[in-house]
mmCIF file with all atom_site columns, C-alpha atoms in Angstrom:
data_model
loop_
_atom_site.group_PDB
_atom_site.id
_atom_site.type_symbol
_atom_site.label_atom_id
_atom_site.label_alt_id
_atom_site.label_comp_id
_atom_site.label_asym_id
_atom_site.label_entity_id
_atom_site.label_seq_id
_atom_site.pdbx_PDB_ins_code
_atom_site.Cartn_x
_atom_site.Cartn_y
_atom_site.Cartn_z
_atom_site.occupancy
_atom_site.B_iso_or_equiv
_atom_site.pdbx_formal_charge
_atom_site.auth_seq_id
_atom_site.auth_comp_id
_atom_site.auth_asym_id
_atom_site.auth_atom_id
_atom_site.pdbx_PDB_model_num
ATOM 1   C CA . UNK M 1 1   ? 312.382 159.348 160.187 1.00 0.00 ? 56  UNK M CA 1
ATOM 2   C CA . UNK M 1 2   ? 312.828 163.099 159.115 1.00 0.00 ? 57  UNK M CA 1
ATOM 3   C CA . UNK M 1 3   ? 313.713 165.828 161.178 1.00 0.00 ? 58  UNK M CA 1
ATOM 4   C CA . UNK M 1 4   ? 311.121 168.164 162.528 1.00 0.00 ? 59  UNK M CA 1
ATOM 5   C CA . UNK M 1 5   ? 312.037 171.643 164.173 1.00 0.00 ? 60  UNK M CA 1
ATOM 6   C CA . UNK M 1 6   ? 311.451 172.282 167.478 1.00 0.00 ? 61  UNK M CA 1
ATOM 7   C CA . UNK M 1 7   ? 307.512 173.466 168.208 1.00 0.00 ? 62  UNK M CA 1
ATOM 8   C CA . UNK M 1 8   ? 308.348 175.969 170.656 1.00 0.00 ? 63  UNK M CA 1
ATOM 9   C CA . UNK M 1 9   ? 308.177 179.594 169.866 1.00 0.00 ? 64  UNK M CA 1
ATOM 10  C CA . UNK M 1 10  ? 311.192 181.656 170.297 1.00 0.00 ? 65  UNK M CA 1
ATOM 11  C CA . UNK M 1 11  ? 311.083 184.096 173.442 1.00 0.00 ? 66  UNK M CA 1
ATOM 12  C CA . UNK M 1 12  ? 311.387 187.744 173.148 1.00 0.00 ? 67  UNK M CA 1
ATOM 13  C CA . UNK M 1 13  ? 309.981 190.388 170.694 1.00 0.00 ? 68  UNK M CA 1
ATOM 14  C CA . UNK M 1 14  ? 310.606 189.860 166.690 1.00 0.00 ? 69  UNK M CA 1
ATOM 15  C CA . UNK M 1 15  ? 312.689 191.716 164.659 1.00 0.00 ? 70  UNK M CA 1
ATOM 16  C CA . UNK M 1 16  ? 309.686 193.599 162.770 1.00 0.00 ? 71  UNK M CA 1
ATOM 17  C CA . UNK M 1 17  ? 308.738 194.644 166.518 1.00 0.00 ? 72  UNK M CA 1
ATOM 18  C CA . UNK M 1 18  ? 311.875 195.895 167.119 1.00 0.00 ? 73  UNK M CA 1
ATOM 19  C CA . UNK M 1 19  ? 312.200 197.884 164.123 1.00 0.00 ? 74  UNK M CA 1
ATOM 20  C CA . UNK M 1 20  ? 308.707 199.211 164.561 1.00 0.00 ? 75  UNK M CA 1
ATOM 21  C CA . UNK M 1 21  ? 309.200 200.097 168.433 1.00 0.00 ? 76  UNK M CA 1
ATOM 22  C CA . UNK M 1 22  ? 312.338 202.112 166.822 1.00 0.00 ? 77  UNK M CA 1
ATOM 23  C CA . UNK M 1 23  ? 310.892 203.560 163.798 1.00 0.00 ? 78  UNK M CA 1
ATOM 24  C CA . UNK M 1 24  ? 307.812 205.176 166.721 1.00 0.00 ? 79  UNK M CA 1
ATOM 25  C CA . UNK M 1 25  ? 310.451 206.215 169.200 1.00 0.00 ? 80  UNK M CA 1
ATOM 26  C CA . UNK M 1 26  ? 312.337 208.102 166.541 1.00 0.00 ? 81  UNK M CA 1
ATOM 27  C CA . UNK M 1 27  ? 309.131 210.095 165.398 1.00 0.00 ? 82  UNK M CA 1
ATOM 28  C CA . UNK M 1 28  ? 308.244 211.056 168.783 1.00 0.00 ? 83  UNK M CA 1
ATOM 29  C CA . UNK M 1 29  ? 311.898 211.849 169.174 1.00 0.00 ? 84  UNK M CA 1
ATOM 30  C CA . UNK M 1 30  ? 311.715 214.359 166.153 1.00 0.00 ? 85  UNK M CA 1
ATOM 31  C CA . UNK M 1 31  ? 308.157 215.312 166.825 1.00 0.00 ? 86  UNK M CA 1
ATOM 32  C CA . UNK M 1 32  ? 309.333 216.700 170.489 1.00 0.00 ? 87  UNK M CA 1
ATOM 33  C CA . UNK M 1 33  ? 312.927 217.433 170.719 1.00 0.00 ? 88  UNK M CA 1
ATOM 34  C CA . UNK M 1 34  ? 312.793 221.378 169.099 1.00 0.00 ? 89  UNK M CA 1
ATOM 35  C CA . UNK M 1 35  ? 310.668 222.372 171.775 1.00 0.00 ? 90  UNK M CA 1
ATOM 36  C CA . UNK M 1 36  ? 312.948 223.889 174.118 1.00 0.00 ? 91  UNK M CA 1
ATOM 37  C CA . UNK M 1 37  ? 315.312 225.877 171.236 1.00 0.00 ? 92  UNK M CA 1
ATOM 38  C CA . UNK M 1 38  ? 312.547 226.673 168.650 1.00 0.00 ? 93  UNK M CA 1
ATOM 39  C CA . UNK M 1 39  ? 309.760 228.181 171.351 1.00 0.00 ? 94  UNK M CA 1
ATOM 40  C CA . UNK M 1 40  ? 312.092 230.724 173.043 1.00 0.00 ? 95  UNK M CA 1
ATOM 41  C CA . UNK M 1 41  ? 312.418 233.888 170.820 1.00 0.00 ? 96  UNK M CA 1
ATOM 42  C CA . UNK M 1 42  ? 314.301 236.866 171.869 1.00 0.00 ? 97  UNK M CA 1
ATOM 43  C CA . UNK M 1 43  ? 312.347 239.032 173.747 1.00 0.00 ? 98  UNK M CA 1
ATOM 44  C CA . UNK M 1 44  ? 310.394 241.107 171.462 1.00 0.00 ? 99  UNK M CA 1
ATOM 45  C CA . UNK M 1 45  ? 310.409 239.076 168.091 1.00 0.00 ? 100 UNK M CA 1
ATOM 46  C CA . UNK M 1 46  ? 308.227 236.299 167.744 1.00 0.00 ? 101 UNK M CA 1
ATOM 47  C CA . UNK M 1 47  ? 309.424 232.391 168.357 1.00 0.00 ? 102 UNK M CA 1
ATOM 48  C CA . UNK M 1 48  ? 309.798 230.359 164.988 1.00 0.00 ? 103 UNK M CA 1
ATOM 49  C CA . UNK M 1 49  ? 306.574 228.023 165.941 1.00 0.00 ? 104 UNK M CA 1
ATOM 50  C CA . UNK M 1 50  ? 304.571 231.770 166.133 1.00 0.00 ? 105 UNK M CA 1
ATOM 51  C CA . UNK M 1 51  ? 305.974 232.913 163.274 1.00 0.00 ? 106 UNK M CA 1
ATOM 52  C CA . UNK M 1 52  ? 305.081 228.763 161.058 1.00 0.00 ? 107 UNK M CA 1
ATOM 53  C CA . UNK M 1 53  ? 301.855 229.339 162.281 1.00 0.00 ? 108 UNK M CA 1
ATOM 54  C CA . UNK M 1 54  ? 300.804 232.646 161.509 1.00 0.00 ? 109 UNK M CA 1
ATOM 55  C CA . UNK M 1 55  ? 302.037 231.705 157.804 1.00 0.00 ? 110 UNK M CA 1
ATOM 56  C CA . UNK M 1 56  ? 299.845 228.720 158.488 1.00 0.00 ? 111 UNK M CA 1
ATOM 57  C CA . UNK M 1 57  ? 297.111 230.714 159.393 1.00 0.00 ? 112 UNK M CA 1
ATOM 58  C CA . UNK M 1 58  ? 297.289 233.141 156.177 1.00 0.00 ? 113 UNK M CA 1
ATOM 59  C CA . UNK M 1 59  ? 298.293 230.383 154.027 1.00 0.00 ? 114 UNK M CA 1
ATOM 60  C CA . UNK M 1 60  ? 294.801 228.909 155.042 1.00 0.00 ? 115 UNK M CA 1
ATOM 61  C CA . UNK M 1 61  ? 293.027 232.288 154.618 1.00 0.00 ? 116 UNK M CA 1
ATOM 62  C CA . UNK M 1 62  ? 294.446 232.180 151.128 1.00 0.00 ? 117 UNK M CA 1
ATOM 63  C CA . UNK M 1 63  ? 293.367 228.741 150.336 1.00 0.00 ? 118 UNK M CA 1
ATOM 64  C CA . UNK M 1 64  ? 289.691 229.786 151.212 1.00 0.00 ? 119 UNK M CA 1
ATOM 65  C CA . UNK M 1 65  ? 290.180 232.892 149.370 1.00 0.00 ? 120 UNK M CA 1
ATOM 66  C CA . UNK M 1 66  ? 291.180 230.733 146.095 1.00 0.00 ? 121 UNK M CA 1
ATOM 67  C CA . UNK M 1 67  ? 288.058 228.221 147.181 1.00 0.00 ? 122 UNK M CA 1
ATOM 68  C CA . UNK M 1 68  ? 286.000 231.511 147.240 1.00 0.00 ? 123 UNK M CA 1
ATOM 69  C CA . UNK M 1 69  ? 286.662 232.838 143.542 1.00 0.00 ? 124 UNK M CA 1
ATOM 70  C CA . UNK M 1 70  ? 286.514 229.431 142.214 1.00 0.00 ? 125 UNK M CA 1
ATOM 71  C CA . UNK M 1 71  ? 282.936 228.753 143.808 1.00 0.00 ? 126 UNK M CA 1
ATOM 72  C CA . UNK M 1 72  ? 282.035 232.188 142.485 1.00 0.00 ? 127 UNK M CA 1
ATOM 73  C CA . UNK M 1 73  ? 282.809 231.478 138.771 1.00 0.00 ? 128 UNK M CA 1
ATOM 74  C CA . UNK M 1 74  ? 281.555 227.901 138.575 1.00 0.00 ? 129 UNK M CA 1
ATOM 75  C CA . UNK M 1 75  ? 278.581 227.184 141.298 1.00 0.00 ? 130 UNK M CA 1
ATOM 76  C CA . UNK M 1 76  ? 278.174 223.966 140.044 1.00 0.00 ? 131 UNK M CA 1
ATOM 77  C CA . UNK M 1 77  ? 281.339 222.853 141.848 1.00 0.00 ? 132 UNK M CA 1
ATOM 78  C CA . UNK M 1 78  ? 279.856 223.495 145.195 1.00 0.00 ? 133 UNK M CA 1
ATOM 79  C CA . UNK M 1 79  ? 279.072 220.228 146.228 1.00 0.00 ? 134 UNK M CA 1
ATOM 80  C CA . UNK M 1 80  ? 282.660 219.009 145.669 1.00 0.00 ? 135 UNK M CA 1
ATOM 81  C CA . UNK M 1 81  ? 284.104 222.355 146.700 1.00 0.00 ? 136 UNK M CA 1
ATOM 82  C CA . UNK M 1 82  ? 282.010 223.281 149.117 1.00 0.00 ? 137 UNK M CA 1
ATOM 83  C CA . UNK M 1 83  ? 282.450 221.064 152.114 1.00 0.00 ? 138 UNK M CA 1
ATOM 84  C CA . UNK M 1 84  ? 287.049 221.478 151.104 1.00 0.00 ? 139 UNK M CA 1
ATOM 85  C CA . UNK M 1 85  ? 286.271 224.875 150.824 1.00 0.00 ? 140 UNK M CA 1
ATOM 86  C CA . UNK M 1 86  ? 284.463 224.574 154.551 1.00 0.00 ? 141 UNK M CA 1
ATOM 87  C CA . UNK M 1 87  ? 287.249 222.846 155.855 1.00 0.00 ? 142 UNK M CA 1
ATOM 88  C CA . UNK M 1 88  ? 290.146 224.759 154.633 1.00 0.00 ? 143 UNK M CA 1
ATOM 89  C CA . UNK M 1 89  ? 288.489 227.603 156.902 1.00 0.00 ? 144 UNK M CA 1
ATOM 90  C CA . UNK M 1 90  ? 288.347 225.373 160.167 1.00 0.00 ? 145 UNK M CA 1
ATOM 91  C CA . UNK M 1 91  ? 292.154 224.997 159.558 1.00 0.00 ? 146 UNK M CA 1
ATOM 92  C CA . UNK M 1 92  ? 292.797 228.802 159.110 1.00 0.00 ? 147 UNK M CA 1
ATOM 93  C CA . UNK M 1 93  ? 290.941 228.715 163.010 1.00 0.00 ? 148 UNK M CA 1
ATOM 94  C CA . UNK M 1 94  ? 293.012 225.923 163.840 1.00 0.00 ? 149 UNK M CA 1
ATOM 95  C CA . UNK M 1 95  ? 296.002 227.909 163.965 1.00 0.00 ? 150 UNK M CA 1
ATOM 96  C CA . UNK M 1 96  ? 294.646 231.219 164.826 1.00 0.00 ? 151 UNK M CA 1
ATOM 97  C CA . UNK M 1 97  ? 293.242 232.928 161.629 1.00 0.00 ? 152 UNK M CA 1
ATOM 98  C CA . UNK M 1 98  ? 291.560 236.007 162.759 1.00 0.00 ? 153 UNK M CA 1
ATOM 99  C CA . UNK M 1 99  ? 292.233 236.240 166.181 1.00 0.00 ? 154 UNK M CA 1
ATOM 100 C CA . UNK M 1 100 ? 294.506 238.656 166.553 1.00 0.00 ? 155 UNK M CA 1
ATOM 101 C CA . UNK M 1 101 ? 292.803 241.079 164.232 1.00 0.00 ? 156 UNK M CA 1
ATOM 102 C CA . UNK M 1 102 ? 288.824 241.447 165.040 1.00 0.00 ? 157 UNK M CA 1
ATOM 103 C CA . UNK M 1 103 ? 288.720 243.375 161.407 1.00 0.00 ? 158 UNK M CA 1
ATOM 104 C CA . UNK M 1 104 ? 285.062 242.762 159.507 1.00 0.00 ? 159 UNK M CA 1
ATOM 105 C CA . UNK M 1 105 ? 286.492 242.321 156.121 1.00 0.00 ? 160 UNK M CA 1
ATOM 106 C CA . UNK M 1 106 ? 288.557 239.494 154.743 1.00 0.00 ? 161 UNK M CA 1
ATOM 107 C CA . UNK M 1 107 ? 292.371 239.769 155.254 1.00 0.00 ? 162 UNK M CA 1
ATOM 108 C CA . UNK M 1 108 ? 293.998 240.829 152.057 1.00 0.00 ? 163 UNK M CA 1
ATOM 109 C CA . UNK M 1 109 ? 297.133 241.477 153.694 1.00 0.00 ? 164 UNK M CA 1
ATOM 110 C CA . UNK M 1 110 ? 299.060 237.975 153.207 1.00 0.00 ? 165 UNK M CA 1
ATOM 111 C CA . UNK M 1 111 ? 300.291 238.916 150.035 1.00 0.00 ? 166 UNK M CA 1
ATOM 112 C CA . UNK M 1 112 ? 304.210 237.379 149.408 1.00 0.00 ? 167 UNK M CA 1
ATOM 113 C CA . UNK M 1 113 ? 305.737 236.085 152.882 1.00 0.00 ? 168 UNK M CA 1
ATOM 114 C CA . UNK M 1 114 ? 308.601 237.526 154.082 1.00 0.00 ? 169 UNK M CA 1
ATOM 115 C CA . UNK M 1 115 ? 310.919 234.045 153.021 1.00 0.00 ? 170 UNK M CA 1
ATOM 116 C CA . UNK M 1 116 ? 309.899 236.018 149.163 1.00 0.00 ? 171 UNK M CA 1
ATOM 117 C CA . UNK M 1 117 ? 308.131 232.507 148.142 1.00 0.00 ? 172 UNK M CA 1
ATOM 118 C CA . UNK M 1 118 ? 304.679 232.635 146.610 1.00 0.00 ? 173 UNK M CA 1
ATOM 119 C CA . UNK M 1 119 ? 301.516 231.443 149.380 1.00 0.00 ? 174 UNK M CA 1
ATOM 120 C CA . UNK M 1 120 ? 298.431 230.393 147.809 1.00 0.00 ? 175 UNK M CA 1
ATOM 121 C CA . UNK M 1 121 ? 296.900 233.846 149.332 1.00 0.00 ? 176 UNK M CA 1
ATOM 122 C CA . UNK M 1 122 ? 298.967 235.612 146.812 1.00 0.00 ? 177 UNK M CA 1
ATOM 123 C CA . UNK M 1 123 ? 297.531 234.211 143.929 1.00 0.00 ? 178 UNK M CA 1
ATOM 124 C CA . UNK M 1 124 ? 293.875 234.054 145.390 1.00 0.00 ? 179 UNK M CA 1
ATOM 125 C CA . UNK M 1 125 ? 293.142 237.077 143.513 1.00 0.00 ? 180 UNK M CA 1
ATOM 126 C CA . UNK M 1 126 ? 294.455 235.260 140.107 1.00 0.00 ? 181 UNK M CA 1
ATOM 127 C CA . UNK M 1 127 ? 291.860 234.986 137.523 1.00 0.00 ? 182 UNK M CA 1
ATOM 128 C CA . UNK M 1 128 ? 289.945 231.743 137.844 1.00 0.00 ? 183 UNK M CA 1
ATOM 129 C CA . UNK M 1 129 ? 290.340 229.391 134.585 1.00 0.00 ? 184 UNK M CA 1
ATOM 130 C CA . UNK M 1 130 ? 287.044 229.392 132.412 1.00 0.00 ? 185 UNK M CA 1
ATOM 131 C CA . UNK M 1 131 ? 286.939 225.751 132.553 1.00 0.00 ? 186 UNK M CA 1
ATOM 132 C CA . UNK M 1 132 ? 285.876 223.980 135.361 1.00 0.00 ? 187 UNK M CA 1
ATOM 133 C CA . UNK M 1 133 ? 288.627 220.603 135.371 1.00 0.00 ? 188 UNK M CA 1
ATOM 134 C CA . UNK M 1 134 ? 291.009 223.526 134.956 1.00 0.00 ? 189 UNK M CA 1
ATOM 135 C CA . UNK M 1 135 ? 289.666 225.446 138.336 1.00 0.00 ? 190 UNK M CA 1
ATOM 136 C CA . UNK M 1 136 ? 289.804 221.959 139.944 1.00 0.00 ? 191 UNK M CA 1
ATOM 137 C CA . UNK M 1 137 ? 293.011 221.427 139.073 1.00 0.00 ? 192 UNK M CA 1
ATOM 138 C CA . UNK M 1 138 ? 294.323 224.795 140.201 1.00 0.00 ? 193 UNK M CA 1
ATOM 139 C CA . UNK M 1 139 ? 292.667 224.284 143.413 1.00 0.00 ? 194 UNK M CA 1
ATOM 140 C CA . UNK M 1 140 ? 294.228 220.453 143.777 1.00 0.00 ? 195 UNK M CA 1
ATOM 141 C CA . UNK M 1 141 ? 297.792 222.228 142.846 1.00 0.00 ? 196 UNK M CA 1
ATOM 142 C CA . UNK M 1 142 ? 297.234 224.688 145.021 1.00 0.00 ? 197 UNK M CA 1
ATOM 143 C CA . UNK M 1 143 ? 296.120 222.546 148.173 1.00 0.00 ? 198 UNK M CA 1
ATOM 144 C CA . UNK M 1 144 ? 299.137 219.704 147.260 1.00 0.00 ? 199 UNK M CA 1
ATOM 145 C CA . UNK M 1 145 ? 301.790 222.811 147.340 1.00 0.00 ? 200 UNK M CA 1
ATOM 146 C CA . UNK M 1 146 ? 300.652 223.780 150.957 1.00 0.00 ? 201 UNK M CA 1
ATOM 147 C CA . UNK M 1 147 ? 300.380 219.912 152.087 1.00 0.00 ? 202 UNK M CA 1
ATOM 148 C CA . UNK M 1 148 ? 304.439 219.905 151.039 1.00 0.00 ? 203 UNK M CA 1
ATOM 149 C CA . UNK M 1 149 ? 305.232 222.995 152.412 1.00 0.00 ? 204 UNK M CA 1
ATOM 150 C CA . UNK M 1 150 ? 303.532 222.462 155.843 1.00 0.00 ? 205 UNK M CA 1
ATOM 151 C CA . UNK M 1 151 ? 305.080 218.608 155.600 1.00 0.00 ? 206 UNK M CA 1
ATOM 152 C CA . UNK M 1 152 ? 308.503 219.780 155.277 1.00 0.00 ? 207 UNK M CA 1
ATOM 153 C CA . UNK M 1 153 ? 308.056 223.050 158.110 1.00 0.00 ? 208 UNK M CA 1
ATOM 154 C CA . UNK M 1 154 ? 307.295 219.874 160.541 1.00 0.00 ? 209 UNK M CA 1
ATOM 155 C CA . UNK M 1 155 ? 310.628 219.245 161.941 1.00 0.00 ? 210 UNK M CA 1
ATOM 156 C CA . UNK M 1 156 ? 311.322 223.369 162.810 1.00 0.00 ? 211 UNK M CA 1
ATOM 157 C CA . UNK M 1 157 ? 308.422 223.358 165.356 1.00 0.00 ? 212 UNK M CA 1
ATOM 158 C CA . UNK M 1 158 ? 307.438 221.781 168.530 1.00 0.00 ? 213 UNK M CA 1
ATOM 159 C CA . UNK M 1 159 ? 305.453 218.958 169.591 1.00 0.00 ? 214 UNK M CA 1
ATOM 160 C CA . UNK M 1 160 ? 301.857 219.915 169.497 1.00 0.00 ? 215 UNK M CA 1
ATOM 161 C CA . UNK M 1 161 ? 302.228 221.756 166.379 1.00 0.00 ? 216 UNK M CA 1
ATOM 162 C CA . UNK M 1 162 ? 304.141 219.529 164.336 1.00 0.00 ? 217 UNK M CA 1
ATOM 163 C CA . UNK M 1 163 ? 300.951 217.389 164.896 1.00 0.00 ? 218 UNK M CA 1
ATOM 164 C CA . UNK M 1 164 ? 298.479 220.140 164.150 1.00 0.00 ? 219 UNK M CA 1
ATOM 165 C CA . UNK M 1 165 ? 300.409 220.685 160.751 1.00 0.00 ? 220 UNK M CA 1
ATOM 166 C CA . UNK M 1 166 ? 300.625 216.858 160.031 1.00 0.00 ? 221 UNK M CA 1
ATOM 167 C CA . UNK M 1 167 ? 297.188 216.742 160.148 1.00 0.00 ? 222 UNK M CA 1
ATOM 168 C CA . UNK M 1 168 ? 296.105 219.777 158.108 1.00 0.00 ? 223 UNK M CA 1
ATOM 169 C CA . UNK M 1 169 ? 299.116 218.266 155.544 1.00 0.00 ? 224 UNK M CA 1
ATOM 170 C CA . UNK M 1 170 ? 297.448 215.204 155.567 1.00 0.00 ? 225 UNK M CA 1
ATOM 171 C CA . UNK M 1 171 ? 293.363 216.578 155.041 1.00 0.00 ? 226 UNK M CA 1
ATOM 172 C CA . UNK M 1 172 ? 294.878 218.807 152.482 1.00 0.00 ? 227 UNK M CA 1
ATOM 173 C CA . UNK M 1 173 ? 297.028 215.840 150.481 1.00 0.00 ? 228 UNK M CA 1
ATOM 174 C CA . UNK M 1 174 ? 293.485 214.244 150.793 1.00 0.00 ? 229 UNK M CA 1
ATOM 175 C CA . UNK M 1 175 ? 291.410 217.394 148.906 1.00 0.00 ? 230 UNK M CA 1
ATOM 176 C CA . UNK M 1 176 ? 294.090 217.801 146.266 1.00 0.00 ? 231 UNK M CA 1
ATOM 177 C CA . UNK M 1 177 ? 293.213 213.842 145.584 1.00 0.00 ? 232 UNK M CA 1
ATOM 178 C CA . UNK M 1 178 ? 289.641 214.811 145.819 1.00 0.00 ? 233 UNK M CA 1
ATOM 179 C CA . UNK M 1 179 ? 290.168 217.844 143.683 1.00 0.00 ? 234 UNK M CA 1
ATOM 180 C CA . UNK M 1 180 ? 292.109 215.793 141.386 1.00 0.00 ? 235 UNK M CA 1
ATOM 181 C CA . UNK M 1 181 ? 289.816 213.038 140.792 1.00 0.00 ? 236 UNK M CA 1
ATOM 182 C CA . UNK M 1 182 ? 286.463 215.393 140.816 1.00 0.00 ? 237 UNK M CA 1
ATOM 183 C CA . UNK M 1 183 ? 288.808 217.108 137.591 1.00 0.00 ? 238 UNK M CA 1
ATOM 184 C CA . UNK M 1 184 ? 288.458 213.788 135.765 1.00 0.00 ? 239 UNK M CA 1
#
């Protein structure tokens, strides 16, 4: 007669549940733990979470700025364009575009950020290519460059805006695809 193991299911959680349950408590460990050091600034100068997302904010402006010049030189891009271009402006209002300066015009003050590195706003007012896979593919550089920047500034800021810039890092990884394959 062969052998048959016993029926009965072992007791207690799996391994891959265990690993999971770690892998989640270790995000919302690193999602939450810079709260108390990274939000209290001297007096005077501004914390490092205002200062990630006022550079979030411009970097946003910028992006619509590029989305702008590129609509203007090739209108038949609008209905791929359009509705990134839209949403690239509800994240510059996401993390406060505009608020702090009731100006009419468009802010063309976000020139190079003070870390020296080139934002997308810097280049905004950079001749748009003649050819329209080549304006896509600017724009999908462009919006991928920001998505890796904002992943990477995730871990220097607290809670609620670590998730605020994972989720603008993930909608724009998802419009440089978009971008990308509308170039093809």
């Amino acid at each position: 007669m062969p052998y048959s193991p016993p029926s009965r299911i072992p007791s207690g959680p799996r391994r891959r549940t265990l690993l999971a349950s770690a892998a989640g408590a270790a995000l919302l460990v690193g999602c939450s733990s810079g709260s108390e050091d990274s939000d209290g600034g001297t007096s005077g100068s501004p914390s490092l979470a205002e200062r990630v997302r006022a550079r979030a904010a411009r970097d946003s402006e910028g992006l619509v700025e590029r989305y702008d010049a590129v609509l203007a030189a090739h209108p038949v891009l609008a209905a791929l364009a359009g509705p990134l271009r839209s949403q690239a402006a509800r994240h510059a209002e996401a993390f406060g575009a505009g608020a702090a300066k009731p100006s009419a015009g468009p802010s063309r003050t976000s020139g190079a950020p003070r870390d020296g590195k080139a934002s997308p706003s810097a280049t905004a007012s950079a001749a748009v290519p003649a050819n329209e896979r080549d304006a896509l593919a600017e724009l999908a550089a462009a919006e991928r460059e920001l998505a890796d920047r904002r992943t990477k500034e995730l871990l220097q800021v607290p809670g609620e805006l670590a998730r605020l810039l994972a989720s603008v890092a993930a909608a724009g990884a998802a419009h440089a695809y978009l971008l990308t394959e509308g170039a093809k």
